[in-house]
Amino acid sequence: MNAIHREEQQALARAVLEIDVANHPGVMSHVVGLFSRRAYNVEGILCLPVGDGRQSRIWLLVNEDTRLAQMIRQVEKLEDVIAVRRHHAEHAVFTELEDFFRP
Amino acid sequence: MTETLSGAQITVRLLERQGIRLVTGYPGGAILPIYDALSQSTAIRHVLARHEQGAGFIAQGMARATGEVAVCMASSGPGATNLLTAIADAKLDSIPLVAITGQVPKSMIGTDAFQEVDTYGLSIPITKHNFLVSSTEELLEVIPRAFEIAASGRPGPVLIDIPKDVQSRAIDVDTWPAPGHALPAPAAAAGQIAQAAAMIADAQRPILYLGGGVIHSGASRLAVDLAEKAHLPTVSTLMALGALPVDHPLSIGMLGMHGAPYTNLALDECDLLIAVGARFDDRATGKVAAFCPQAKIIHIDIDPAELDKIKTAHVGIVADVGDALAQLLPRVPENARETWVDRIQALKTAHPQPLPGLDNPRSHFGLIAAIAACLDDEAAIATDVGQHQMWAAQAYPLRRPRQWLTSGGLGTMGFGVPAAIGAALAEPQRTVVCFTGDGSILMNIQELVTAAEQQVNIKIVLMNNAVLGLVHQQQTLFYGQRLFASEFQAMPDFVGVARALGIGAVDLDQASDPLAALKDALTRPGPCLIHAGIKAEEKVYPMVPPGAANRDMIGA
């Protein structure tokens, strides 16, 4: 990513979503499918099991968009989603991983 | 008592315990263990469709007529993919369905095995929820849960994909789970109800806007009570027709693309729109920015994602619409609202729904009126999708919730005949009329064999204009009259086809007394096709051009 493009990207407002889900095959498809069917790009995805592994936590980095509030409501409707929390883009979960994503 | 049962036997037993007495489907290799177990059930009757999509729509007809969760089944691969259209249709119209599909054995999943398809992946975006069952034990949890999800909140279809080895493997079962039923919805917030009641009290020109949620919630009576108490002129979406009797003095008909002129004009003037179980669908609103431009909005829906999706509500209430209306009713003051009711009456007189030929049974509206005259409100009316559907919506005197069975959101041609069969199977005491067209009927005509086999009391009224009417209409109006792929060059002998497939048929075009022939066909028990020629030039009017404001109607 060149410097200009990177600045453009950062100029876009971002949001981080923290989503607690049941941990079984297909849950990620349910979540990201809601975004892809609306041509809404997911910029970053992290997911690991939590505690005893019956639940996972998905972190999504997305662009701010007028559709974001509707997206959150749609995600909340999924049977396998337990909770959705919204954070600002500076949330440490993605910023601390930047070293792993150097070009 | 511990029993050793196969996954297939467990599945059937759980359906029995769920109270299911009728299932429809189509067998195939990967679901044969379940079919074998089903053959041993004395409680459940299986109706064999002639195509999996037919089975899906038969189940939908059962669910739409009764409000109960209905079950359809299919095998893996093409069986499952053929079900998908009916499942997507159920999703868009919020119909509670449990679809059970067979899958190749777990060890073969992902190997491109014979009749293997990713049913789970394919069904994600068109189901309310779906399951790929990975062990026989899981069935005890998944099946009741599927029914609970299908029936709870905003209803919808749930798919359960069961690998063949999960069906075949036997386990010990000593306790059975409780059947899955609808969970109670959260109650409406009292403060919002009070706010909504105050807005209704203050409004000068309110309109009550009923959607399919009113039917699903069984809240029609409460909606009528509210309309009467506060004198609220009431519009219905296509999905809500029947909630308010069409001839009720406060009924102002169906809104939207093919709504009556006075209906759309009244909405243009309203200062408060009370949306109840409606989702501001584009066919209802037209150009959203121009929809009810002067109105504040109260939006009541059980699905929180519907609030503020299309229009931002001034008061948004997440609740079962029946509960919300019951809370609202005592808090809304009586109001005769004479000025507004008089204004509505004036609009109705000045801009009525055009209904040409109402007394001529050889015309489209006349045929619909003649059929209605032969039947009472106990009859159910199913439709396919097209001009005939809109004409029936405009002209059939619907007076009862669940009387009207139509594919609204997905608009699926081929819906009508199997949905009518399902409704007739679920409620055999009723006469079920299916309005269809020469395009739609061919999309599931194989189900006439199912109708013949089951001897269901359905009357298929085929309005034959030898064209794809709504396509023909749009090409005529908006594509420079360049008719393309909308005129059928070959036309089957539908009366002969019906007879060949085993059901009675009458051709009204050949009848010297069409009214007598119609009455005879409608009153004789069992399935019958009633064929009537319609002029291809006839259009569905009024029509709001796609993307235009509802006030800009053609043919109004």
CSV table of C-alpha atoms in Angstrom, one decimal, chain A residues 25-26 29-30 70 73-74 77 79-80, chain B residues 120 124 129-130 145 149 303-305 307:
chain,number,residue,atom,x,y,z
A,25,PRO,CA,-18.6,-24.3,11.4
A,26,GLY,CA,-20.5,-21.8,9.3
A,29,SER,CA,-20.1,-17.3,6.8
A,30,HIS,CA,-23.4,-16.1,8.4
A,70,GLN,CA,-28.6,-1.5,9.8
A,73,ARG,CA,-29.0,-4.8,13.6
A,74,GLN,CA,-28.8,-7.5,11.0
A,77,LYS,CA,-30.5,-11.0,14.5
A,79,GLU,CA,-29.1,-16.9,16.0
A,80,ASP,CA,-25.4,-17.7,16.6
B,120,TYR,CA,-25.9,-25.3,4.3
B,124,ILE,CA,-27.5,-19.2,4.6
B,129,HIS,CA,-31.4,-20.0,10.4
B,130,ASN,CA,-29.9,-23.3,9.2
B,145,ARG,CA,-34.9,-25.5,18.2
B,149,ILE,CA,-36.8,-20.3,15.6
B,303,ASP,CA,-38.0,-7.1,14.0
B,304,PRO,CA,-35.8,-4.4,15.3
B,305,ALA,CA,-33.8,-4.3,12.0
B,307,LEU,CA,-37.1,0.1,12.2
